[in-house]
CSV table of C-alpha atoms and ligand atoms in Angstrom, one decimal:
chain,number,residue,atom,x,y,z
G,1,MET,CA,74.9,90.0,131.6
G,2,LEU,CA,71.5,88.4,131.6
G,3,GLY,CA,70.6,86.7,134.9
G,4,ARG,CA,68.7,83.4,135.1
G,5,GLY,CA,65.0,83.8,134.9
G,6,GLU,CA,65.1,87.1,132.9
G,7,ALA,CA,62.8,87.2,130.0
G,8,ALA,CA,64.1,85.8,126.8
G,9,VAL,CA,65.2,88.4,124.3
G,10,THR,CA,63.9,87.2,121.0
G,11,VAL,CA,63.6,88.9,117.6
G,12,THR,CA,60.3,90.5,117.8
G,13,GLY,CA,58.0,91.7,115.0
G,14,SER,CA,58.7,95.3,115.9
G,15,LEU,CA,62.5,94.9,115.5
G,16,PHE,CA,61.9,93.8,111.9
G,17,GLY,CA,59.0,96.1,111.5
G,18,LEU,CA,60.5,98.2,108.7
G,19,VAL,CA,61.2,95.2,106.5
G,20,ARG,CA,58.3,92.9,107.5
G,21,THR,CA,56.7,92.9,104.0
G,22,GLU,CA,60.0,92.1,102.3
G,23,LEU,CA,60.9,89.5,104.8
G,24,ASP,CA,57.6,87.7,104.1
G,25,GLU,CA,58.5,87.7,100.5
G,26,VAL,CA,62.0,86.3,101.4
G,27,GLU,CA,60.3,83.6,103.4
G,28,ALA,CA,58.0,82.7,100.4
G,29,GLN,CA,61.0,82.5,98.1
G,30,LEU,CA,63.0,80.3,100.5
G,31,THR,CA,60.0,78.0,100.6
G,32,ALA,CA,59.8,78.0,96.8
G,33,THR,CA,63.5,77.2,96.6
G,34,ALA,CA,62.8,74.1,98.7
G,35,GLN,CA,60.4,72.9,96.1
G,36,ALA,CA,63.1,71.6,93.8
G,37,GLU,CA,61.9,69.2,91.1
G,38,HIS,CA,64.5,66.7,91.9
G,39,PRO,CA,62.7,63.9,93.8
G,40,LEU,CA,65.3,63.6,96.7
G,41,LEU,CA,66.5,67.2,96.9
G,42,GLY,CA,63.0,68.8,97.5
G,43,PRO,CA,62.3,66.9,100.8
G,44,MET,CA,65.9,67.5,102.0
G,45,LEU,CA,65.7,71.2,101.3
G,46,SER,CA,62.3,71.3,103.1
G,47,MET,CA,64.1,70.1,106.2
G,48,VAL,CA,66.4,73.1,106.4
G,49,LEU,CA,64.9,76.1,104.5
G,50,PRO,CA,61.4,77.1,105.5
G,51,GLY,CA,60.3,78.6,108.7
G,52,ALA,CA,63.0,78.3,111.4
G,53,GLY,CA,65.9,80.6,111.9
G,54,LYS,CA,65.9,84.2,113.1
G,55,ARG,CA,66.4,85.6,109.5
G,56,LEU,CA,68.8,88.2,111.0
G,57,ARG,CA,71.1,88.4,107.9
G,58,PRO,CA,68.3,89.0,105.4
G,59,ALA,CA,66.8,91.6,107.7
G,60,LEU,CA,70.2,93.4,107.7
G,61,ALA,CA,70.5,93.1,103.9
G,62,LEU,CA,67.0,94.6,103.5
G,63,LEU,CA,67.6,97.4,105.9
G,64,ALA,CA,70.9,98.2,104.2
G,65,CYS,CA,69.0,98.3,100.8
G,66,LYS,CA,66.5,100.7,102.4
G,67,LEU,CA,69.2,103.2,103.3
G,68,GLY,CA,69.0,104.2,99.6
G,69,GLN,CA,67.2,103.4,96.4
G,70,ALA,CA,67.7,99.7,95.8
G,71,GLU,CA,65.7,98.1,93.0
G,72,PRO,CA,62.9,96.0,94.8
G,73,VAL,CA,63.6,92.8,92.9
G,74,ALA,CA,67.4,92.9,93.4
G,75,MET,CA,66.8,93.7,97.1
G,76,ILE,CA,64.9,90.4,97.6
G,77,HIS,CA,67.5,88.4,95.6
G,78,MET,CA,70.2,89.8,98.0
G,79,ALA,CA,68.3,88.9,101.1
G,80,VAL,CA,67.4,85.4,99.9
G,81,GLY,CA,71.0,85.0,98.7
G,82,VAL,CA,72.5,85.7,102.2
G,83,GLU,CA,70.0,83.4,104.0
G,84,LEU,CA,70.8,80.6,101.5
G,85,LEU,CA,74.5,81.1,102.1
G,86,HIS,CA,73.9,81.1,105.8
G,87,THR,CA,71.8,77.9,105.6
G,88,ALA,CA,74.4,76.1,103.4
G,89,SER,CA,77.1,77.0,105.9
G,90,LEU,CA,75.0,75.6,108.8
G,91,VAL,CA,74.3,72.4,107.0
G,92,HIS,CA,78.1,71.9,106.5
G,93,ASP,CA,78.9,73.2,110.0
G,94,ASP,CA,76.7,70.6,111.7
G,95,VAL,CA,78.6,67.9,109.9
G,96,VAL,CA,82.0,69.4,110.8
G,97,ASP,CA,80.9,69.9,114.5
G,98,SER,CA,79.0,66.6,114.7
G,99,SER,CA,76.1,68.5,116.1
G,100,GLU,CA,72.7,66.8,116.4
G,101,LEU,CA,70.3,69.6,116.9
G,102,ARG,CA,69.7,72.8,114.8
G,103,ARG,CA,66.8,75.2,115.0
G,104,GLY,CA,65.0,72.8,117.4
G,105,SER,CA,65.2,69.8,115.1
G,106,ALA,CA,67.5,66.9,114.3
G,107,THR,CA,70.3,68.1,112.0
G,108,LEU,CA,70.1,67.2,108.3
G,109,TYR,CA,73.2,64.9,108.3
G,110,THR,CA,71.7,62.8,111.2
G,111,LYS,CA,68.7,62.1,109.0
G,112,VAL,CA,70.3,61.6,105.6
G,113,GLY,CA,74.0,60.9,106.3
G,114,ASN,CA,77.1,63.0,105.8
G,115,ALA,CA,77.4,62.6,102.0
G,116,LEU,CA,73.9,63.8,101.2
G,117,ALA,CA,74.1,66.6,103.7
G,118,VAL,CA,77.4,67.9,102.2
G,119,LEU,CA,75.8,67.8,98.7
G,120,VAL,CA,72.6,69.6,99.9
G,121,GLY,CA,74.9,72.3,101.3
G,122,ASP,CA,76.7,72.6,98.0
G,123,TYR,CA,73.4,72.9,96.2
G,124,LEU,CA,72.4,75.7,98.6
G,125,PHE,CA,75.8,77.5,97.9
G,126,ALA,CA,75.0,77.3,94.2
G,127,GLN,CA,71.5,78.7,94.8
G,128,SER,CA,72.9,81.5,96.8
G,129,ALA,CA,75.4,82.3,94.0
G,130,THR,CA,72.5,82.4,91.5
G,131,ARG,CA,70.7,85.0,93.7
G,132,CYS,CA,73.8,87.2,94.0
G,133,VAL,CA,74.3,87.1,90.2
G,134,ALA,CA,70.6,88.0,89.8
G,135,THR,CA,71.3,91.3,91.6
G,136,ALA,CA,73.2,92.2,88.4
G,137,ASN,CA,75.7,94.1,90.5
G,138,LEU,CA,79.3,93.1,89.8
G,139,ARG,CA,80.6,94.3,93.1
G,140,VAL,CA,78.0,92.3,95.0
G,141,ILE,CA,79.0,89.2,92.9
G,142,GLY,CA,82.6,89.8,93.8
G,143,LEU,CA,81.8,90.3,97.4
G,144,PHE,CA,79.8,87.0,97.4
G,145,ALA,CA,82.8,85.1,96.1
G,146,GLU,CA,85.1,86.8,98.7
G,147,THR,CA,82.7,86.0,101.5
G,148,LEU,CA,82.5,82.3,100.6
G,149,ALA,CA,86.3,82.1,100.6
G,150,SER,CA,86.6,83.9,103.9
G,151,MET,CA,83.9,81.6,105.5
G,152,CYS,CA,85.8,78.5,104.3
G,153,GLN,CA,89.1,79.9,105.7
G,154,GLY,CA,87.5,80.6,109.1
G,155,GLN,CA,86.0,77.2,109.3
G,156,ILE,CA,89.3,75.6,108.2
G,157,ASP,CA,91.2,77.6,110.9
G,158,GLU,CA,88.9,76.2,113.5
G,159,ALA,CA,88.8,72.6,112.1
G,160,SER,CA,92.6,72.5,111.6
G,161,ARG,CA,93.1,72.9,115.4
G,162,GLY,CA,92.1,69.3,115.4
G,163,ASN,CA,89.8,69.5,118.4
G,164,ASN,CA,92.9,69.7,120.5
G,165,PRO,CA,92.3,71.7,123.7
G,166,HIS,CA,96.0,71.5,124.5
G,167,LEU,CA,96.7,73.8,121.6
G,168,LYS,CA,97.4,77.4,122.8
G,169,VAL,CA,94.8,79.4,120.9
G,170,THR,CA,95.3,83.2,121.3
G,171,ARG,CA,92.7,86.0,121.4
G,172,ASP,CA,94.0,87.1,117.9
G,173,ASP,CA,93.6,83.5,116.6
G,174,TYR,CA,90.0,83.5,117.9
G,175,TYR,CA,89.2,86.9,116.2
G,176,ARG,CA,90.8,85.9,112.9
G,177,THR,CA,88.7,82.7,112.9
G,178,ILE,CA,85.3,84.3,113.6
G,179,ARG,CA,86.0,87.3,111.3
G,180,GLY,CA,86.2,84.6,108.5
G,181,LYS,CA,83.5,82.2,109.5
G,182,THR,CA,80.9,84.6,110.7
G,183,ALA,CA,81.6,88.3,110.3
G,184,SER,CA,82.3,88.0,106.6
G,185,LEU,CA,78.6,87.0,106.0
G,186,PHE,CA,77.4,90.0,108.0
G,187,VAL,CA,79.6,92.1,105.8
G,188,LEU,CA,78.0,90.6,102.7
G,189,ALA,CA,74.5,91.4,104.0
G,190,CYS,CA,75.4,95.0,105.1
G,191,GLU,CA,77.8,96.1,102.4
G,192,GLY,CA,75.9,94.2,99.6
G,193,GLY,CA,72.7,96.0,100.6
G,194,ALA,CA,74.6,99.3,100.7
G,195,LEU,CA,76.0,98.7,97.2
G,196,LEU,CA,72.5,97.9,95.8
G,197,ALA,CA,71.2,101.0,97.6
G,198,GLY,CA,73.7,103.1,95.6
G,199,LEU,CA,75.1,104.8,98.7
G,200,PRO,CA,78.1,107.0,98.5
G,201,GLU,CA,81.5,105.3,99.1
G,202,PRO,CA,82.0,106.5,102.7
G,203,GLN,CA,78.6,105.1,103.6
G,204,ILE,CA,79.3,101.8,101.9
G,205,ASP,CA,82.5,101.6,104.0
G,206,ALA,CA,80.6,102.4,107.1
G,207,MET,CA,78.2,99.6,106.4
G,208,ARG,CA,81.1,97.2,105.9
G,209,VAL,CA,82.5,98.2,109.3
G,210,PHE,CA,79.0,97.9,110.9
G,211,GLY,CA,78.6,94.4,109.4
G,212,GLU,CA,82.0,93.3,110.5
G,213,GLN,CA,81.8,94.5,114.1
G,214,LEU,CA,78.3,93.3,114.5
G,215,GLY,CA,79.2,89.9,113.1
G,216,LEU,CA,82.2,89.5,115.5
G,217,ALA,CA,79.9,90.4,118.4
G,218,PHE,CA,77.2,88.0,117.2
G,219,GLN,CA,79.6,85.1,117.1
G,220,LEU,CA,81.1,86.0,120.5
G,221,ILE,CA,77.6,86.0,122.0
G,222,ASP,CA,77.0,82.6,120.3
G,223,ASP,CA,80.1,81.3,122.0
G,224,ILE,CA,79.0,82.7,125.4
G,225,LEU,CA,75.6,81.2,124.9
G,226,ASP,CA,77.2,77.9,124.3
G,227,PHE,CA,78.1,78.0,128.0
G,228,SER,CA,75.3,80.0,129.5
G,229,GLY,CA,72.3,79.4,127.2
G,230,ASP,CA,69.3,77.1,127.3
G,231,GLU,CA,69.2,74.3,124.8
G,232,ARG,CA,65.4,74.6,124.3
G,233,GLU,CA,65.6,78.3,123.7
G,234,LEU,CA,68.6,78.1,121.5
G,235,GLY,CA,67.3,75.0,119.6
G,236,LYS,CA,70.9,73.6,119.5
G,237,PRO,CA,73.2,71.9,122.0
G,238,VAL,CA,74.9,73.8,124.8
G,239,GLY,CA,78.4,73.1,126.3
G,240,SER,CA,79.2,71.5,123.0
G,241,ASP,CA,82.1,73.7,121.8
G,242,LEU,CA,84.4,72.6,124.6
G,243,ARG,CA,83.1,69.0,124.5
G,244,GLN,CA,84.1,69.0,120.8
G,245,GLY,CA,87.5,70.6,121.8
G,246,THR,CA,86.7,73.9,120.1
G,247,ILE,CA,88.5,76.8,121.8
G,248,THR,CA,86.4,79.9,122.0
G,249,LEU,CA,87.2,83.2,123.7
G,250,PRO,CA,85.8,82.2,127.2
G,251,VAL,CA,88.2,79.2,127.1
G,252,VAL,CA,91.1,81.4,126.0
G,253,TYR,CA,90.4,83.7,129.0
G,254,LEU,CA,89.9,80.8,131.4
G,255,ARG,CA,93.3,79.3,130.4
G,256,GLU,CA,94.9,82.7,130.9
G,257,SER,CA,93.4,83.1,134.3
G,258,MET,CA,94.8,79.7,135.5
G,259,GLN,CA,98.4,78.7,136.4
G,260,ASP,CA,100.5,77.3,133.5
G,261,GLY,CA,99.4,73.7,132.8
G,262,SER,CA,96.4,73.8,135.1
G,263,PHE,CA,93.9,74.1,132.3
G,264,GLU,CA,95.3,71.1,130.5
G,265,CYS,CA,95.6,69.1,133.7
G,266,LEU,CA,91.9,69.8,134.6
G,267,PHE,CA,90.9,68.8,131.0
G,268,ASP,CA,92.8,65.6,131.1
G,269,THR,CA,91.8,64.5,134.6
G,270,ALA,CA,88.3,65.8,135.0
G,271,GLY,CA,87.2,66.2,131.3
G,272,PRO,CA,85.5,69.0,129.4
G,273,GLU,CA,82.5,69.0,131.7
G,274,ALA,CA,84.6,70.2,134.6
G,275,LEU,CA,85.9,73.1,132.5
G,276,VAL,CA,82.4,74.0,131.3
G,277,ALA,CA,81.3,74.2,134.9
G,278,GLU,CA,84.5,76.2,135.7
G,279,ILE,CA,83.7,78.7,133.0
G,280,ARG,CA,80.0,79.0,134.0
G,281,SER,CA,81.1,80.0,137.5
G,282,SER,CA,84.0,82.2,136.6
G,283,PRO,CA,84.0,85.9,135.5
G,284,VAL,CA,85.2,85.1,132.0
G,285,LEU,CA,81.7,85.1,130.5
G,286,GLU,CA,81.0,88.6,131.9
G,287,ARG,CA,84.3,89.7,130.4
G,288,CYS,CA,83.3,88.3,127.0
G,289,GLN,CA,79.9,89.9,127.3
G,290,ASP,CA,81.6,93.3,127.9
G,291,GLU,CA,83.8,92.7,124.9
G,292,ALA,CA,80.8,92.0,122.7
G,293,THR,CA,79.1,95.2,124.0
G,294,LYS,CA,82.2,97.1,122.9
G,295,LEU,CA,82.1,95.6,119.5
G,296,VAL,CA,78.5,96.6,119.1
G,297,THR,CA,79.3,100.1,120.3
G,298,ARG,CA,81.9,100.3,117.5
G,299,ALA,CA,79.4,98.9,115.0
G,300,LYS,CA,76.8,101.6,116.0
G,301,ALA,CA,79.5,104.3,115.9
G,302,ALA,CA,80.1,103.5,112.2
G,303,LEU,CA,76.5,104.3,111.4
G,304,LYS,CA,77.1,108.0,112.4
G,305,VAL,CA,78.0,108.9,108.8
G,306,LEU,CA,74.6,107.9,107.6
G,307,PRO,CA,71.7,110.3,107.6
G,308,ARG,CA,69.5,110.0,110.7
G,309,THR,CA,66.6,108.0,109.4
G,310,GLU,CA,64.3,105.4,110.9
G,311,THR,CA,66.3,102.8,108.9
G,312,ARG,CA,69.5,103.8,110.6
G,313,GLN,CA,67.6,103.6,114.0
G,314,ALA,CA,66.4,100.1,113.1
G,315,LEU,CA,70.0,99.0,112.4
G,316,THR,CA,71.0,100.4,115.8
G,317,GLU,CA,68.3,98.5,117.5
G,318,LEU,CA,69.2,95.3,115.7
G,319,ALA,CA,72.8,95.7,116.8
G,320,ASP,CA,71.6,96.1,120.4
G,321,TYR,CA,69.5,93.0,120.1
G,322,ALA,CA,72.5,91.0,119.0
G,323,VAL,CA,74.2,91.5,122.3
G,324,ARG,CA,71.1,91.1,124.5
G,325,ARG,CA,69.8,88.0,122.8
G,326,ASN,CA,69.6,84.6,124.5
G,327,THR,CA,68.4,82.7,121.4
M,1,IPE,C1,74.1,80.6,113.9
M,1,IPE,O1,73.5,81.7,113.4
M,1,IPE,C2,75.5,80.5,113.4
M,1,IPE,C3,76.4,81.5,113.9
M,1,IPE,C4,77.1,82.3,113.2
M,1,IPE,C5,76.6,81.7,115.3
M,1,IPE,P1,72.1,82.2,113.9
M,1,IPE,O2,72.0,82.2,115.4
M,1,IPE,O3,71.7,83.5,113.2
M,1,IPE,O4,71.2,81.0,113.4
M,1,IPE,P2,69.7,81.0,112.9
M,1,IPE,O5,69.6,81.3,111.5
M,1,IPE,O6,68.9,81.9,113.8
M,1,IPE,O7,69.2,79.5,113.2
M,2,IPE,C1,79.3,79.3,113.4
M,2,IPE,O1,79.9,78.7,114.4
M,2,IPE,C2,79.2,78.4,112.2
M,2,IPE,C3,79.2,79.1,110.9
M,2,IPE,C4,79.6,80.3,110.7
M,2,IPE,C5,78.8,78.3,109.7
M,2,IPE,P1,79.3,77.7,115.4
M,2,IPE,O2,79.7,76.3,115.1
M,2,IPE,O3,79.5,78.2,116.8
M,2,IPE,O4,77.7,77.8,115.1
M,2,IPE,P2,76.6,77.0,115.8
M,2,IPE,O5,76.8,77.2,117.3
M,2,IPE,O6,76.8,75.6,115.4
M,2,IPE,O7,75.3,77.6,115.3
M,3,MG,MG1,78.5,74.6,115.0
M,4,MG,MG1,78.1,78.0,118.4
């Protein structure tokens, strides 16, 4: 696990090197999408679309496309589509999580209210659908619809627990939730790109597994960083999951390590802050970090059926970054 004071691991230019030109085009198209003619929509889209964000999902989609012979225009549509879907889900997620900071700025709903933020999110979902349709690949379009349904189910799983830390969430519950809310979008980026690349079926399957395992690891690291990260580096609040009553894997493991009822007792008497402190000083974060490393090892193993190319190497490096990151 990263110790305090270690250099921040951020997405560097070199990590995205192979797709830099295409990512610049994606960025330009995201900015163009924000220039909607509607007088209120444009300014609101400009608050969430251009600039910020690691652009990890479009990078994955582009790399997957580069594993084969994807048509250049379709490839950009795919990458823009996954980032629009991601941004839409974040706009809604911040409403659901009552979170005030995103990508270093005040969240959209804190500026324009819940109703408009939900509607901007809907508009972004529609724009994402338009992009996926523009790939003119029926399997990609089907996968898009499947992904959106899975993301909703994952978010519903989480929200339906009613922010109740007394509820006994299991490790299986946790993984089912994050497979839906997060890993499914990584699958769309990776499998969608592989479909557009025209890869043989076993390689498409491999990219699906790669996306899923990487997506699970990515969310697990996000949930670790919620305890151990730095708010300024992350650009979003820390310690907020438990404060909100959201039970993530570190909490599942902490509860398991305590005597029956102790977790609930500590929560009720000392509050979530005490549990956040407890988690920060306990070995559970290390255990979760090891688990994320194992997921990424599985993701990288899936790539072995692909020809050994610099694109495959770049995917491996991106996967390694996902567990080392602290932003
Ligand atoms: C945040 O994703 C939401 C999660 C699935 C954890 P990112 O950490 O990729 O967010 P941005 O796009 O870089 O802001
Ligand atoms: C990921 O979960 C949200 C989505 C998949 C939309 P989180 O709630 O942990 O994401 P952050 O921490 O707000 O970025
Ligand atoms: Mg959130
Ligand atoms: Mg989080």
